[in-house]
Tab-separated table of C-alpha atoms and ligand atoms in Angstrom:
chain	number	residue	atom	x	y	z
A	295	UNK	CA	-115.077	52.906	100.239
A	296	UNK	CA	-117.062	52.159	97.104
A	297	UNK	CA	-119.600	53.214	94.269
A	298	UNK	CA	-120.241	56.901	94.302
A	299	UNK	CA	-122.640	59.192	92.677
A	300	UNK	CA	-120.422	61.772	91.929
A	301	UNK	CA	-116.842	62.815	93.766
A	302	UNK	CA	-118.548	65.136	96.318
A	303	UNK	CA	-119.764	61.908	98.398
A	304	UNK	CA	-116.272	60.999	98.875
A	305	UNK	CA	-115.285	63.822	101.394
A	306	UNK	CA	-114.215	62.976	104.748
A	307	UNK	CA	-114.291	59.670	106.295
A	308	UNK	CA	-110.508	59.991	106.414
A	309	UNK	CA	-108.097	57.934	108.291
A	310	UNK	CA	-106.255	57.432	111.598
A	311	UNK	CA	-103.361	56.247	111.794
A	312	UNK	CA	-100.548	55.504	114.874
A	313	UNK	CA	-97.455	56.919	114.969
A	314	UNK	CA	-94.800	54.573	115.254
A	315	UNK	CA	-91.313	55.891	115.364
A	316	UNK	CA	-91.523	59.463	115.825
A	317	UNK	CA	-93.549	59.304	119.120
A	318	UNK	CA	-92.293	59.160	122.463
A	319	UNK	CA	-92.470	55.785	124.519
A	320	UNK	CA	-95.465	55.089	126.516
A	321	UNK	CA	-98.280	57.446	124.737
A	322	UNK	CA	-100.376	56.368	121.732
A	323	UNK	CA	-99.783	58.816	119.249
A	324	UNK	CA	-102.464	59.380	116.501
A	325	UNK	CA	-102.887	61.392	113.481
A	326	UNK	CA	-106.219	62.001	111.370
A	327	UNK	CA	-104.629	62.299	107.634
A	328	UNK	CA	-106.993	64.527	105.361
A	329	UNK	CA	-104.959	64.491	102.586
A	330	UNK	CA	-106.997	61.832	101.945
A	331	UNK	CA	-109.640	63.929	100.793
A	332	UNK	CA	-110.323	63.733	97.440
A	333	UNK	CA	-108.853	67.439	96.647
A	334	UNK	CA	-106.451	67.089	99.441
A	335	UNK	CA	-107.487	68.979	102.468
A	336	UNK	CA	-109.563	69.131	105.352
A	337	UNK	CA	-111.493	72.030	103.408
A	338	UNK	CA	-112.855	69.846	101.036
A	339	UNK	CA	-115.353	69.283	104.347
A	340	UNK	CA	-116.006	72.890	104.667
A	341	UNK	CA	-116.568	73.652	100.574
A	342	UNK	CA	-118.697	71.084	100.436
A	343	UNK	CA	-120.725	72.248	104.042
A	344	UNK	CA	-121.429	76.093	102.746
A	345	UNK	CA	-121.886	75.332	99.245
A	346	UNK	CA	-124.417	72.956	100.215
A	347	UNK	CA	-126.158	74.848	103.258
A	348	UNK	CA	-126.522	78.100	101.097
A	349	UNK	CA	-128.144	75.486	98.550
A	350	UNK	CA	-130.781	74.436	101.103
A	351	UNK	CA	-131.416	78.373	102.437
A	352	UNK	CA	-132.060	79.571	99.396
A	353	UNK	CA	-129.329	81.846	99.162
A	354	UNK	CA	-127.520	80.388	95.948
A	355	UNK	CA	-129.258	80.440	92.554
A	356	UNK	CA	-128.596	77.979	90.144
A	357	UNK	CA	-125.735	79.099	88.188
A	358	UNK	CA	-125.057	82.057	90.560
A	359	UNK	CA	-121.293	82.591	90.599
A	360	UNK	CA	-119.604	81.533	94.282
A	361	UNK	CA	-116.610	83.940	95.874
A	362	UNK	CA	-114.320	83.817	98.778
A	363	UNK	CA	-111.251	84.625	99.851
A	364	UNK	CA	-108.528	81.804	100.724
A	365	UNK	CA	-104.925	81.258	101.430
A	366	UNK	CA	-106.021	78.298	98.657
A	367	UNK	CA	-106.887	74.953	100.089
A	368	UNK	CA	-110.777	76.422	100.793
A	369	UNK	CA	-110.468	77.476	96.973
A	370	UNK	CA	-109.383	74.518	95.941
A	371	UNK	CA	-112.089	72.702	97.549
A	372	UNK	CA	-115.117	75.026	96.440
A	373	UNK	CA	-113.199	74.710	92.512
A	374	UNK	CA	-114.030	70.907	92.863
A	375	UNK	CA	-117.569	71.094	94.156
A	376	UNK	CA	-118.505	74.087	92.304
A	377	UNK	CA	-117.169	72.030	88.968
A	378	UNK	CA	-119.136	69.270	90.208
A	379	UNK	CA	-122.260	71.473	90.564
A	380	UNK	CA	-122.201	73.819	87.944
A	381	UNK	CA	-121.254	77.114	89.850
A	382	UNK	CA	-118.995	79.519	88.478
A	383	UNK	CA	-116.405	80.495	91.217
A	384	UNK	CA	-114.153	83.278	91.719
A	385	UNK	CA	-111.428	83.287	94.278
A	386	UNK	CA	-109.417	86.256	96.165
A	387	UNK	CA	-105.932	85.024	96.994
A	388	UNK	CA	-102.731	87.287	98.715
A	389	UNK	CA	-99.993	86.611	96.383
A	390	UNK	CA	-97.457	85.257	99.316
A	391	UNK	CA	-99.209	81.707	99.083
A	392	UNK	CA	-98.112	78.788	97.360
A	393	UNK	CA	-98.030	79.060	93.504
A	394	UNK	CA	-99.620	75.238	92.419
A	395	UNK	CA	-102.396	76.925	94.835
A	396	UNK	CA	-103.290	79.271	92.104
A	397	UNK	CA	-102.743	76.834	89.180
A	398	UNK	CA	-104.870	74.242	90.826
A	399	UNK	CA	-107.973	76.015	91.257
A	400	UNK	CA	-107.139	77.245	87.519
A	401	UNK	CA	-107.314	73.894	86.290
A	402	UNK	CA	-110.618	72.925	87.935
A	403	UNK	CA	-112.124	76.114	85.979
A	404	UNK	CA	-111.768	78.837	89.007
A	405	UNK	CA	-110.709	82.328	88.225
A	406	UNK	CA	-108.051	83.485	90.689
A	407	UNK	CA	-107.665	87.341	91.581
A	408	UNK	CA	-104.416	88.103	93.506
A	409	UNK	CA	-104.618	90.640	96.097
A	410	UNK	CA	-100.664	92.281	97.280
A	411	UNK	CA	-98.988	90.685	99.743
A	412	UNK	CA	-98.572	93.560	102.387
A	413	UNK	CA	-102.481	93.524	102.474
A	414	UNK	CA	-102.141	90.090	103.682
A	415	UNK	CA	-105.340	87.745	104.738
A	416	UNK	CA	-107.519	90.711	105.740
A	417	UNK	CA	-106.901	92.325	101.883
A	418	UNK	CA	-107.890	89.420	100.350
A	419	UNK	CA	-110.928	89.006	102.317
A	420	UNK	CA	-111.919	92.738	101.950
A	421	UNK	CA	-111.887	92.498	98.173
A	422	UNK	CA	-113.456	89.531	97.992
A	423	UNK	CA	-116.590	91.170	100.260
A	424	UNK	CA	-116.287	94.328	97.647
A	425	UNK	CA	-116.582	92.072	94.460
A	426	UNK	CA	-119.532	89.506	95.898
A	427	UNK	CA	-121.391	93.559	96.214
A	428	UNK	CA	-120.460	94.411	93.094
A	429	UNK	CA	-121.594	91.848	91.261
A	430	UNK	CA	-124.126	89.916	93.364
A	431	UNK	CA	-121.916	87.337	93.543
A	432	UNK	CA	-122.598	84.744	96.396
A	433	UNK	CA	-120.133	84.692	99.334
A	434	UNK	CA	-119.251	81.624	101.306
A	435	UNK	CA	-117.912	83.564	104.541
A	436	UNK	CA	-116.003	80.937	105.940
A	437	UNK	CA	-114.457	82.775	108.875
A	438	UNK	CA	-117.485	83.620	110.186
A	439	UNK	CA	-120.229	81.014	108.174
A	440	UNK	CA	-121.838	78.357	110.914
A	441	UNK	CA	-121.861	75.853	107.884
A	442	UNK	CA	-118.324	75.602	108.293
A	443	UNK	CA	-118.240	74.656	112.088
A	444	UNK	CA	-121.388	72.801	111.207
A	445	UNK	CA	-119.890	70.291	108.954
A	446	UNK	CA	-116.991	69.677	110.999
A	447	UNK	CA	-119.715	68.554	113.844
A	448	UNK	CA	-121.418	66.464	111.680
A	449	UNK	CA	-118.362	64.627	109.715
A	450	UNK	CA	-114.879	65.317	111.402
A	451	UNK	CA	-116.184	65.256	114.632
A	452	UNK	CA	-118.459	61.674	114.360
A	453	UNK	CA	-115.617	60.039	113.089
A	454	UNK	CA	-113.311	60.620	115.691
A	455	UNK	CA	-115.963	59.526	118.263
A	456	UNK	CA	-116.394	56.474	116.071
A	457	UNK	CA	-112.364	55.924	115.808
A	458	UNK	CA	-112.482	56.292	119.448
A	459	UNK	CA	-115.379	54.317	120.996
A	460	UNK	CA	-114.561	52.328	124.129
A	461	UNK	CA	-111.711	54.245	124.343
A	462	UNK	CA	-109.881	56.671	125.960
A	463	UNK	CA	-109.165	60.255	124.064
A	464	UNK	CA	-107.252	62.418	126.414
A	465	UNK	CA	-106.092	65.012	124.190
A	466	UNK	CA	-106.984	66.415	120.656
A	467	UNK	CA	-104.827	68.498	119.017
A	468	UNK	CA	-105.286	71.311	116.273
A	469	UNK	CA	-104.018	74.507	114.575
A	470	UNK	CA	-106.718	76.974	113.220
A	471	UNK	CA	-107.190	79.207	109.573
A	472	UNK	CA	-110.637	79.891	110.368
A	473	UNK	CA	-111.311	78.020	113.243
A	474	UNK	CA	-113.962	75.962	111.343
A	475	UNK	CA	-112.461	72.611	112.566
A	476	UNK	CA	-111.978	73.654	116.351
A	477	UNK	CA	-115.497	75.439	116.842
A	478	UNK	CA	-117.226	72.234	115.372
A	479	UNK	CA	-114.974	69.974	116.545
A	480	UNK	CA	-114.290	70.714	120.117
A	481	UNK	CA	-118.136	71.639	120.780
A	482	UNK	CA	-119.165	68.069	119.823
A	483	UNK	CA	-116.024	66.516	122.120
A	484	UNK	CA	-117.113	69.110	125.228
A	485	UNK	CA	-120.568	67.947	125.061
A	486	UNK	CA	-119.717	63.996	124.362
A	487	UNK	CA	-116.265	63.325	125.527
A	488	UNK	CA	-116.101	65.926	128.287
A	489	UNK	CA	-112.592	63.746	129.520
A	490	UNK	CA	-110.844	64.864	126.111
A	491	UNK	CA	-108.271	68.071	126.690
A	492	UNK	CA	-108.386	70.115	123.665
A	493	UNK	CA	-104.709	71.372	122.769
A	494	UNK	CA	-104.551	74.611	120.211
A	495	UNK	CA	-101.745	75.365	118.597
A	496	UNK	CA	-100.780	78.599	117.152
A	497	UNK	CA	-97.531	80.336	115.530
A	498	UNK	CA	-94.836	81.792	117.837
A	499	UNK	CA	-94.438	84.769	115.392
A	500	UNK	CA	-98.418	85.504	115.971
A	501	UNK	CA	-99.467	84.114	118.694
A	502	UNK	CA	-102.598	85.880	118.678
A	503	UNK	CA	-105.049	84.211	121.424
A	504	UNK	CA	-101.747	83.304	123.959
A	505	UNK	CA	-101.490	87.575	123.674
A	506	UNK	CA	-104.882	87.892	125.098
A	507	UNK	CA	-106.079	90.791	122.899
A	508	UNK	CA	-109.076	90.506	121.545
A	509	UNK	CA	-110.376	91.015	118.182
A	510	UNK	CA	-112.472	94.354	117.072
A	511	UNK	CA	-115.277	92.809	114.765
A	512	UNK	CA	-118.153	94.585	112.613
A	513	UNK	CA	-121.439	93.104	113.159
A	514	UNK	CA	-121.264	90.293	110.434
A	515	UNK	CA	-118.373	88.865	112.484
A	516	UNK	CA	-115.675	90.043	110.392
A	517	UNK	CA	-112.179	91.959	111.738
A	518	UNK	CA	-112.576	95.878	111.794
A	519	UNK	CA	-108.514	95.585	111.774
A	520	UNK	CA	-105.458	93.240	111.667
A	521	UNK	CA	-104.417	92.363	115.108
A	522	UNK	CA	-101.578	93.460	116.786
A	523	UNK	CA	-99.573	90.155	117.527
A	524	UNK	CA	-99.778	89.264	114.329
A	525	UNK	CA	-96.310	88.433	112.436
A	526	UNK	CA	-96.052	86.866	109.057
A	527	UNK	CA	-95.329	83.021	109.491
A	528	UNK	CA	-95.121	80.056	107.220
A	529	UNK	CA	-97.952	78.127	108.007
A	530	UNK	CA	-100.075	78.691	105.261
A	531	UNK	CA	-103.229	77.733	106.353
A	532	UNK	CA	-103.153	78.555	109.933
A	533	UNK	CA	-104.101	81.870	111.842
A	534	UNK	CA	-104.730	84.936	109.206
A	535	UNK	CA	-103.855	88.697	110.356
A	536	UNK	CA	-107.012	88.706	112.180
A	537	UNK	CA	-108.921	86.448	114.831
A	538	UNK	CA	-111.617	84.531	113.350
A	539	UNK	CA	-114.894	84.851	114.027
A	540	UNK	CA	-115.718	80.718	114.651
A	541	UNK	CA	-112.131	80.730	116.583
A	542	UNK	CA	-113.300	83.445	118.770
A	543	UNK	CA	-116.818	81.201	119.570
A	544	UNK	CA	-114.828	78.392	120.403
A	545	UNK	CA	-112.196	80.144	122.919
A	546	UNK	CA	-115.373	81.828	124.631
A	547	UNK	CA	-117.109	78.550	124.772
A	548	UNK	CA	-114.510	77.560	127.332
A	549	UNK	CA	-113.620	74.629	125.044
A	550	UNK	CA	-109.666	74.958	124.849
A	551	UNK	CA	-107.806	73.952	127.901
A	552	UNK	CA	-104.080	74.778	126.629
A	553	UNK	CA	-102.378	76.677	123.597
A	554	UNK	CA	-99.175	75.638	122.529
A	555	UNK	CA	-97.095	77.583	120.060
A	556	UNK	CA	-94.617	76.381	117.455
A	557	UNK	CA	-91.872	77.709	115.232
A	558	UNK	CA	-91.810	77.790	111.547
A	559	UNK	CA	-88.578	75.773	111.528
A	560	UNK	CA	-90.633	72.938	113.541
A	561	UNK	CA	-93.325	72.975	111.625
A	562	UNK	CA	-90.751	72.492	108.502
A	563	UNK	CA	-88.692	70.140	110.601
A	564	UNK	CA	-91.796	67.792	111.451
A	565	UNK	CA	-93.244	67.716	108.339
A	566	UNK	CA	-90.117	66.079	107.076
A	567	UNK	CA	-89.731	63.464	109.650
A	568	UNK	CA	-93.512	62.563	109.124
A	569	UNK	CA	-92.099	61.940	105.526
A	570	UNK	CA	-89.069	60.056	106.210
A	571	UNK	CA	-89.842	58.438	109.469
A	572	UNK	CA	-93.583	57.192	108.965
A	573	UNK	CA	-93.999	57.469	105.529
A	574	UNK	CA	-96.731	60.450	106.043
A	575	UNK	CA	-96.596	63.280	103.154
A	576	UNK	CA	-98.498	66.020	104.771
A	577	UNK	CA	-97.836	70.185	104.273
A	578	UNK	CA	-96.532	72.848	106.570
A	579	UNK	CA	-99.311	73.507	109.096
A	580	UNK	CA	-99.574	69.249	109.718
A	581	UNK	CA	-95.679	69.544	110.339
A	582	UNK	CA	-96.712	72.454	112.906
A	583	UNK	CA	-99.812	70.379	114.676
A	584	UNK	CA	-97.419	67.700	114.871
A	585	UNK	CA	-94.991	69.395	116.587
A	586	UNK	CA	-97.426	70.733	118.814
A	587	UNK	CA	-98.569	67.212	119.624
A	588	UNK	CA	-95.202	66.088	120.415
A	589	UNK	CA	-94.811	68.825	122.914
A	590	UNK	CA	-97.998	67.600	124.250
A	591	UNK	CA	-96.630	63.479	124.256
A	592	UNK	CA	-93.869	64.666	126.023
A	593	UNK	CA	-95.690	65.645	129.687
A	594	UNK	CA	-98.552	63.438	129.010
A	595	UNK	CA	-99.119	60.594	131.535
A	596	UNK	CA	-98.366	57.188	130.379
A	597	UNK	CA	-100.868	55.704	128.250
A	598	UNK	CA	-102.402	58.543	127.526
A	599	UNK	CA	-104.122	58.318	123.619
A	600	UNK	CA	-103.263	61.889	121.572
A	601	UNK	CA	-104.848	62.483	118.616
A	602	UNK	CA	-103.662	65.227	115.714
A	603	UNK	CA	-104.789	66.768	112.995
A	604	UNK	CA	-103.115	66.930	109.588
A	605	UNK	CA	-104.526	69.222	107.973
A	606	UNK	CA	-103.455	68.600	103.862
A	607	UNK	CA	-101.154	67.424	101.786
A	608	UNK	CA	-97.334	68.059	101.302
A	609	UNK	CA	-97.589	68.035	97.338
A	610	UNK	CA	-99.306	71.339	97.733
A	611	UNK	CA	-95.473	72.933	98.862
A	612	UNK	CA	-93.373	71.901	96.128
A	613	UNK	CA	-92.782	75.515	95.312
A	614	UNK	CA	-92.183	76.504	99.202
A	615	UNK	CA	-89.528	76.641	101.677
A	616	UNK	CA	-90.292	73.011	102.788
A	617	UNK	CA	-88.694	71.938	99.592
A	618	UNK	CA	-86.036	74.253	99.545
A	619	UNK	CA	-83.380	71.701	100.657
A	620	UNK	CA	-84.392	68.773	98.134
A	621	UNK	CA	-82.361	68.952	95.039
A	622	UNK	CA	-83.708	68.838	91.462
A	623	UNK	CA	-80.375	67.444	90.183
A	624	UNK	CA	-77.883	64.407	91.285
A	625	UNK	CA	-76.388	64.850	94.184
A	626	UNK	CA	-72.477	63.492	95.635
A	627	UNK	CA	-73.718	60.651	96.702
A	628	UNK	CA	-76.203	59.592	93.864
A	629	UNK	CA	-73.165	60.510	90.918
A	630	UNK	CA	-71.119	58.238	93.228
A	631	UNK	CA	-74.582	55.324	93.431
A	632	UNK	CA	-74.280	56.210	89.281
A	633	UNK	CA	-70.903	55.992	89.035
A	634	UNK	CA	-70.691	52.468	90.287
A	635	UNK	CA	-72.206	50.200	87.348
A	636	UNK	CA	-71.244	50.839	84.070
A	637	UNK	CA	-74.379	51.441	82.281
A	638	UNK	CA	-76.711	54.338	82.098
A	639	UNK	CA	-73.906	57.429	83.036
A	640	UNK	CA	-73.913	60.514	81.778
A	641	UNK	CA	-70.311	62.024	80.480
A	642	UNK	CA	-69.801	64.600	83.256
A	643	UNK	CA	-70.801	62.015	85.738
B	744	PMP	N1	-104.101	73.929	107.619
B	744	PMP	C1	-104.253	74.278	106.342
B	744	PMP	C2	-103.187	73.922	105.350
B	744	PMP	C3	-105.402	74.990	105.946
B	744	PMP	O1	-105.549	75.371	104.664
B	744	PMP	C4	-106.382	75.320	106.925
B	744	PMP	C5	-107.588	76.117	106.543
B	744	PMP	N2	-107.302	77.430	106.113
B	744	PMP	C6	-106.177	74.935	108.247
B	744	PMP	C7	-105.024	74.225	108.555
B	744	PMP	C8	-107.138	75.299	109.365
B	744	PMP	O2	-108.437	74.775	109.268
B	744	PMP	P1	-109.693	75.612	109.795
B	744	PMP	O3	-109.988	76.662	108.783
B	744	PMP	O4	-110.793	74.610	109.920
B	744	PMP	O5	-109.339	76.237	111.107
């Protein structure tokens, strides 16, 4: 880290780091933290990748107002580099996700249109297709745009070989929203670190490549309709109502060698203990990789080095169920911590 030109050039180059207490004895467990993006998230990679690609094809004007349609970390990261650019953006958003999602991309001068939440991921995305006709607004496409896998070649994917050199990498372990970070990611290990086992993980309530259905697609790549496995989960983040277009690429390039599926309560469950046992704020779907990766630790061979993605940042839940056990007010025990020096009480302590 240093001088920058502007905030765009500090994307990515984000940070491994061991797990210490929460993983099992005999495996080196790692995790690749991109919360340390500068807007939080591992789309901050992506935003800046189509925003930039569509600069250099010609297919954004100067000034031309930007679209898409996001669960809200995407959207936050286009806000930022649109600011930082000058492009108006517009955002479609199902209501269901978190609420700072909304007010964040607000504040960095997006405008946000809700879409119900019964239409779910594939609503959102259909409106957002509608307006970008409407208006000749530019779309970024990221469930089916190559930029996205691109950038996740050329950044994600070079610094875990670089993390890694002269090392063993026997697994690598992901989730997927639009498969962005497995397509680019996994093609790059396949080709270069053929050894590496690429673990997906996916929700149990929609475990929609373990059910072997495929996805119905128009030309462009997009869904023609939700799939059937689908079930709504609390990942937000991870697999929409439909099969991505970049996910689909990288399950027929033969690149994932297991899928692993986890429960919302262990996604909740693991995003705490990253918390409280290593000190690692990360949000819902990082809880859920995690988990995953522990189920992988646990029948790995000794020695074996894991690495997992974490995917954002926990301050981006602090409206949603993984807060709904932390208390706003005193509890027992703190009245009692209170309660034990005489200054600084309050009366109906
Ligand atoms: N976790 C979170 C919180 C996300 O917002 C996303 C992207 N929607 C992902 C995981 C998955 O990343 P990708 O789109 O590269 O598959």
């Amino acid at each position: 880290m240093g001088r920058f030109d502007n905030i765009l050039g500090t994307i990515g180059n984000t940070p491994v780091v061991r797990i210490n207490r929460l993983a099992p004895e005999g495996v080196n467990l790692f995790v690749k933290v991109e919360a340390f993006n500068p807007l939080g998230s591992i789309k901050d990679r992506l935003a800046l990748g189509v925003v930039e690609a569509a600069e250099q094809a010609g297919q954004l004007r100067p000034g031309q107002t930007v679209i898409e349609a996001t669960s809200g970390n995407t959207g936050i990261g286009l806000a930022m580099v649109c600011a930082q650019k000058g492009y108006p953006l517009v955002v479609t958003m199902a209501e269901q996700f978190s609420v700072e999602r909304r007010k964040l991309m607000r504040f960095l001068g997006a405008k946000v249109v809700l879409t119900p939440a019964a239409g779910r991921a594939f609503a959102m995305v259909t409106k957002a297709a509608e307006l970008a006709r409407a208006h000749g607004w530019f779309m970024t496409r990221q469930f089916e745009n190559e930029a996205n896998a691109d950038i996740h070649s050329r950044t994600t994917a070079r610094e875990i070989l670089a993390d890694f050199r002269g090392e063993r990498l026997d697994y690598w372990v992901t989730g997927y929203g639009t498969g962005g970070t497995l397509k680019g990611v996994s093609r790059v290990l396949a080709a270069e670190r053929p050894d590496t086992r690429i673990v997906v993980c996916e929700p149990e309530d929609a475990p929609l490549l373990g059910s072997g259905v495929e996805q119905d697609r128009h030309p462009d790549g997009s869904a023609v309709t939700a799939h059937p496995a689908f079930k709504p989960h609390p990942m937000q983040g991870w697999t929409p109502d439909f099969i991505p277009k970049l996910t689909a690429d990288a399950v027929a390039m033969g690149a994932i060698d297991r899928i692993v599926t986890v429960s919302g309560a262990d996604a909740m469950r693991y995003a705490g203990e990253l918390a409280r046992k290593e000190g690692i704020f990360v949000g819902i779907t990082a809880g859920a990789t995690f988990a995953g990766a522990l189920r992988v630790a646990m029948d790995a061979p000794p020695g074996s080095n894991i690495l997992c993605m974490l995917p954002d940042t926990g301050e981006r839940y602090l409206t949603t169920p993984l807060f709904a056990d932390v208390p706003a007010e005193m509890t027992e025990e703190e009245q009692e911590i209170s309660r034990s020096t005489p200054s600084a009480q309050f009366a109906s302590v």
